[in-house]
Coordinates of C-alpha atoms and ligand atoms in Angstrom, one line a residue:
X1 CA 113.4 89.6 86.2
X2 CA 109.6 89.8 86.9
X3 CA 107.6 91.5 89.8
X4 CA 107.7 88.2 91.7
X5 CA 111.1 87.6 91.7
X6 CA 112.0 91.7 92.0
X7 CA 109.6 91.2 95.6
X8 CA 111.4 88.6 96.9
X9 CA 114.9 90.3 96.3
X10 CA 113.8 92.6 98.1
X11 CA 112.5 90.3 101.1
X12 CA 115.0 88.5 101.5
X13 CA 117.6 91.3 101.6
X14 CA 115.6 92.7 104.5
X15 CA 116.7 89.4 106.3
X16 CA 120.1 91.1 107.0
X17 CA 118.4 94.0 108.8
X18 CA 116.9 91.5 111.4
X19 CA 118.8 91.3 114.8
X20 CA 120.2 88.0 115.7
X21 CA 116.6 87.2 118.4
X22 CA 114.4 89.9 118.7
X23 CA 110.6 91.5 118.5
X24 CA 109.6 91.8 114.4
X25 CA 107.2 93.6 112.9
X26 CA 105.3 91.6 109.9
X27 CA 104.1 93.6 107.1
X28 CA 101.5 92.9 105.3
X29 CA 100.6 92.3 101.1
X30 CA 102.9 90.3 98.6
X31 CA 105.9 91.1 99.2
X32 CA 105.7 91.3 103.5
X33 CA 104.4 87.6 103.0
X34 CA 107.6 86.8 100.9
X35 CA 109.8 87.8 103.9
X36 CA 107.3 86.2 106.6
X37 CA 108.5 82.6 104.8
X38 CA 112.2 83.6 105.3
X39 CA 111.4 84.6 108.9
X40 CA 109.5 81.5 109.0
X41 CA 112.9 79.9 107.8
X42 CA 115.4 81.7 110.0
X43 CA 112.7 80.3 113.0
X44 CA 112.9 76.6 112.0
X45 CA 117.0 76.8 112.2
X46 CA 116.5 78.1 115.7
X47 CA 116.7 81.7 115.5
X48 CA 114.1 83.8 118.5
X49 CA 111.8 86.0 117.0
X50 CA 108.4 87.5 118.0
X51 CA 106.4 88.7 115.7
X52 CA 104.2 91.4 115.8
X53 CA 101.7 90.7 112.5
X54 CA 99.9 93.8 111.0
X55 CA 96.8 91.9 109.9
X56 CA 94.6 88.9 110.4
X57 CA 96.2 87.2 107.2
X58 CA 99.9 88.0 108.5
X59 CA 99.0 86.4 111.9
X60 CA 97.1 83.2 110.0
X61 CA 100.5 83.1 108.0
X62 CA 102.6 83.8 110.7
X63 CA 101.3 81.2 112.6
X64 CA 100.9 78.1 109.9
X65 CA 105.0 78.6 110.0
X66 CA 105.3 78.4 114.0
X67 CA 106.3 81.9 113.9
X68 CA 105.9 83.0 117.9
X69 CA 103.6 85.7 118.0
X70 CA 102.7 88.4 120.5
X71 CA 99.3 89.5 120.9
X72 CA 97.5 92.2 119.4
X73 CA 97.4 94.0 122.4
X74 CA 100.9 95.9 122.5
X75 CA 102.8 97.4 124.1
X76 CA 105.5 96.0 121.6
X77 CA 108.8 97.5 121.2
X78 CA 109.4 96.3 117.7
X79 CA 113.0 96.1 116.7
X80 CA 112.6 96.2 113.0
X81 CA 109.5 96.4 111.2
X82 CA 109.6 95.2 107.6
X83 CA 106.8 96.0 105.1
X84 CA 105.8 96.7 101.6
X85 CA 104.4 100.2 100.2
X86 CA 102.1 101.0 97.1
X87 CA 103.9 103.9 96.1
X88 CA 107.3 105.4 97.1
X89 CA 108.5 109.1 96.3
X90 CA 111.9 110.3 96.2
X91 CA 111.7 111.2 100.2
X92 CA 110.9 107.9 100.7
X93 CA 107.7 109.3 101.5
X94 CA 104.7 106.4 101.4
X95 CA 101.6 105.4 100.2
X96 CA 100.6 102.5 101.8
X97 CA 97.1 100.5 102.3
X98 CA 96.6 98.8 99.0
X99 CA 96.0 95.9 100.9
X100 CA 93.5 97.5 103.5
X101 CA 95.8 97.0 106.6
X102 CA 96.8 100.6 107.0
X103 CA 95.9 101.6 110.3
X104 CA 98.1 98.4 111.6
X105 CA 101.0 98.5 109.4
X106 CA 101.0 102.6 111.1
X107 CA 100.4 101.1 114.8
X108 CA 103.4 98.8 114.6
X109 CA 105.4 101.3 112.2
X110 CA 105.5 103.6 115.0
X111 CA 106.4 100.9 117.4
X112 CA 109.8 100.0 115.7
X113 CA 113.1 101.4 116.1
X114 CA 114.2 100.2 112.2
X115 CA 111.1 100.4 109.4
X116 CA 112.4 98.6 106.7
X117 CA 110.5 99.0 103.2
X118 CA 110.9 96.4 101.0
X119 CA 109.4 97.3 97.0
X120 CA 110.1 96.2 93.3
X121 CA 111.1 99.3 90.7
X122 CA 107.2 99.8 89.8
X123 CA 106.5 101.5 93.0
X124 CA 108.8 104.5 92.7
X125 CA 107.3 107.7 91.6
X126 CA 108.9 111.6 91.5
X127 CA 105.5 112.8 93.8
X128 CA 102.6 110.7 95.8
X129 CA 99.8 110.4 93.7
X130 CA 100.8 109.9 90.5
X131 CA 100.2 106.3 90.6
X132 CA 98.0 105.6 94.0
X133 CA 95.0 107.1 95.2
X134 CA 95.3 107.5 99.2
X135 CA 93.6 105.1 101.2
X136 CA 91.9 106.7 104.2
X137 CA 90.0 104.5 107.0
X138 CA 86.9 105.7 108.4
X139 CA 84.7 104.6 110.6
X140 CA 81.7 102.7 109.5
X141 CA 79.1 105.2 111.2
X142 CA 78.5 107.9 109.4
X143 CA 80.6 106.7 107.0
X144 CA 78.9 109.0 103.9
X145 CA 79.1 112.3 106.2
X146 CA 83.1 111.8 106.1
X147 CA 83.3 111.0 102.7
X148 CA 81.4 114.4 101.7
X149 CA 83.8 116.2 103.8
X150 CA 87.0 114.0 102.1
X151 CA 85.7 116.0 99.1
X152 CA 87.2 118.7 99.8
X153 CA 90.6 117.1 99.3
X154 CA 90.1 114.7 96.1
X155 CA 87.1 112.3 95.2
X156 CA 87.1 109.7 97.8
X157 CA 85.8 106.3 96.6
X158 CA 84.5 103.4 99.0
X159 CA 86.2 100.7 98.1
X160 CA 84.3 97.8 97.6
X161 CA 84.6 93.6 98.0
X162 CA 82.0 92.7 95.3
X163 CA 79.1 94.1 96.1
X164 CA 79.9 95.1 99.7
X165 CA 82.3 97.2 101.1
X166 CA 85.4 96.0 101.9
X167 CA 85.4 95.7 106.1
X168 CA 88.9 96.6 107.4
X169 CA 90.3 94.3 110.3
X170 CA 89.8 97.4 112.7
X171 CA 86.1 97.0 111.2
X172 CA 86.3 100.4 109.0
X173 CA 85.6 101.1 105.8
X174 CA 88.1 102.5 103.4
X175 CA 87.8 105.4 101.0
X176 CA 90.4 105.8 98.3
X177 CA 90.7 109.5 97.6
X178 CA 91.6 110.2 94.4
X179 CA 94.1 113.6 94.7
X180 CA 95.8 113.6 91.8
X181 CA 100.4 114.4 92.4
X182 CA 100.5 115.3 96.1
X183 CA 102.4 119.1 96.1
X184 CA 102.3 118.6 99.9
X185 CA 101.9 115.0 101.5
X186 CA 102.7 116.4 105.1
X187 CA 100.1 118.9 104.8
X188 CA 97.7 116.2 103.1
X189 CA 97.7 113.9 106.4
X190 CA 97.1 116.7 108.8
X191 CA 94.3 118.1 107.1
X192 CA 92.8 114.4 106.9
X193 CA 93.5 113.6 110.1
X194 CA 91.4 116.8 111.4
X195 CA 88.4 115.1 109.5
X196 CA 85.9 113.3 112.6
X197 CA 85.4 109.8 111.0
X198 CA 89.2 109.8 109.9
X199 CA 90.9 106.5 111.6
X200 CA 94.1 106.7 109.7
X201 CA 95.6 107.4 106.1
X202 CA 97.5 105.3 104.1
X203 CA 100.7 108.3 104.1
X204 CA 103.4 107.3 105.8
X205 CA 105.4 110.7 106.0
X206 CA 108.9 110.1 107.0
X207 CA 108.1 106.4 108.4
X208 CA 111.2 104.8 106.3
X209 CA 114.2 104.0 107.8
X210 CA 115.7 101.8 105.0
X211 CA 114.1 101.2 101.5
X212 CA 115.0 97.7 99.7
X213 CA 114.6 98.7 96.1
X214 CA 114.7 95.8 93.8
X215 CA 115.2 95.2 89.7
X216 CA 116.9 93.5 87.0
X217 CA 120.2 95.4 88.7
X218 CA 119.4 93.9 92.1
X219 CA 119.4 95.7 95.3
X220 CA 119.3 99.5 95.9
X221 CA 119.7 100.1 99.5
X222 CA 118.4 104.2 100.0
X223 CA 118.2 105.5 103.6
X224 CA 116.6 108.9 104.9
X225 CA 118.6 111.9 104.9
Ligands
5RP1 C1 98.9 96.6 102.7 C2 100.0 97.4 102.1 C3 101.0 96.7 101.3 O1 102.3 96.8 101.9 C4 101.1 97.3 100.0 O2 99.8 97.2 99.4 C5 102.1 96.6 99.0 O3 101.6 95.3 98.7 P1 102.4 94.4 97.8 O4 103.7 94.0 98.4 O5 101.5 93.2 97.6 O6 102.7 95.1 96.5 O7 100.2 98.6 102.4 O8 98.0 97.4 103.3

C-alpha cells in the first residue's frame, strides 16, 4: 500500500464517525481533501451537512462539490471535526501546520465536540520533534523582533513561497522552529504563546479525540486515555 492509498483509508474510515446530518469540520492538506470528496459523496445521496472549511482551498473544494458551507464567521458548534496532522506522538499529541492553515484547523478544533485525526503510518513518532519542526504563526509586523525572541526556544525559520514568504490565510507569516525531540510539548505551547507576535502554534496538545491510523494492516482506531 502507498501513502496515497494509506490517506484515503484513513479518510474514508472517518466517514463512520460523521453523524447522520450535522455541522462538520473540514481539515485541511492531502488527506482532509481525501475525506472532503466522500463528504462531497455522502452530500450528493442526500445526506445534510454544513461544513465548516479550515482554509481558503478547503472552502474552494468544499464548494466545487456543493458541500453547504457556513461562513467564516462562527459561532459554529462543529459536531466532528476531521483533519490530518504532520506528526503524531504516542499521546496523540500533534504537530500540525505543514500546510500553513494552523491557526484555523485550532479555531474549528476547539469548536467540535469529536476531533477526528486521520494519518498514514509515516506520521507517528515516540516524541514531537523528531520528524517536524513546529510551525508558529506570527504576525507580519515586526515579524523579525518575534523571530529573535522564538530563538530562545529552537531556530525559527520563515518559511518561504519562492522568493517570498509564504502569507498565511489569516495574512501571517509562519516561522518553523526547529526544536529538536520535544521533552515537554505542553510546556513548549505556553511559553510560545507568551511570545507578543505569537498567533498560534502548530501543537495541538490533547486536541485528538480519535486517531485513524492507516497501513498495509488497515485501520488502527487509538482514542485518548
Ligand atoms: C495543514 C495541516 C495538515 O493537516 C497536515 O500538513 C497534514 O497534511 P497531509 O494530509 O497532506 O499529510 O496541518 O495545515
Amino acid at each position: 500500500m502507498d501513502q496515497n492509498e494509506a490517506k484515503r483509508l484513513a479518510a474514508k474510515a472517518a466517514l463512520d464517525y460523521l453523524p447522520e446530518r450535522g455541522v462538520i469540520g473540514l481539515g485541511t492538506g492531502s488527506t482532509a481533501r481525501m475525506f472532503i470528496e466522500e463528504v462531497g459523496a455522502l452530500v450528493k445521496q442526500g445526506r445534510g451537512f454544513l461544513g465548516v472549511p479550515t482554509s481558503t482551498a478547503s472552502r474552494q473544494q468544499a464548494e466545487a462539490l456543493g458541500i453547504p458551507l457556513a461562513s467564516d464567521d462562527g459561532p459554529w458548534s462543529v459536531d466532528v471535526c476531521v483533519d490530518g496532522a504532520d506528526e503524531v506522538d504516542e499521546h496523540l499529541n500533534l504537530i500540525k501546520g505543514g500546510g500553513g492553515a494552523l491557526t484555523r484547523e485550532k479555531i474549528v478544533n476547539q469548536a467540535s465536540k469529536l476531533k477526528v485525526i486521520v494519518v498514514d503510518s509515516s506520521k507517528m513518532s515516540r516524541r514531537l520533534g523528531e520528524k517536524w519542526a513546529v510551525p508558529v504563526e506570527v504576525l507580519r509586523f515586526g515579524h523579525a523582533s518575534t523571530a529573535a525572541a522564538l530563538r530562545s526556544l529552537g531556530e525559527p525559520r520563515l518559511r518561504m513561497q519562492g522568493k517570498e514568504p509564504f502569507v498565511t490565510d489569516a495574512g501571517g507569516y509562519i516561522y518553523d522552529l526547529v526544536c529538536g525531540v520535544i521533552e515537554n510539548p505542553a510546556e513548549l505551547e505556553r511559553e510560545l504563546d507568551q511570545i507578543p507576535g505569537v498567533v498560534e502554534t502548530g501543537l495541538f496538545i490533547g486536541r485528538t479525540s480519535v486517531l485513524l491510523l492507516a497501513d498495509a494492516g488497515g485501520i488502527t482506531r487509538l482514542s485518548r486515555g
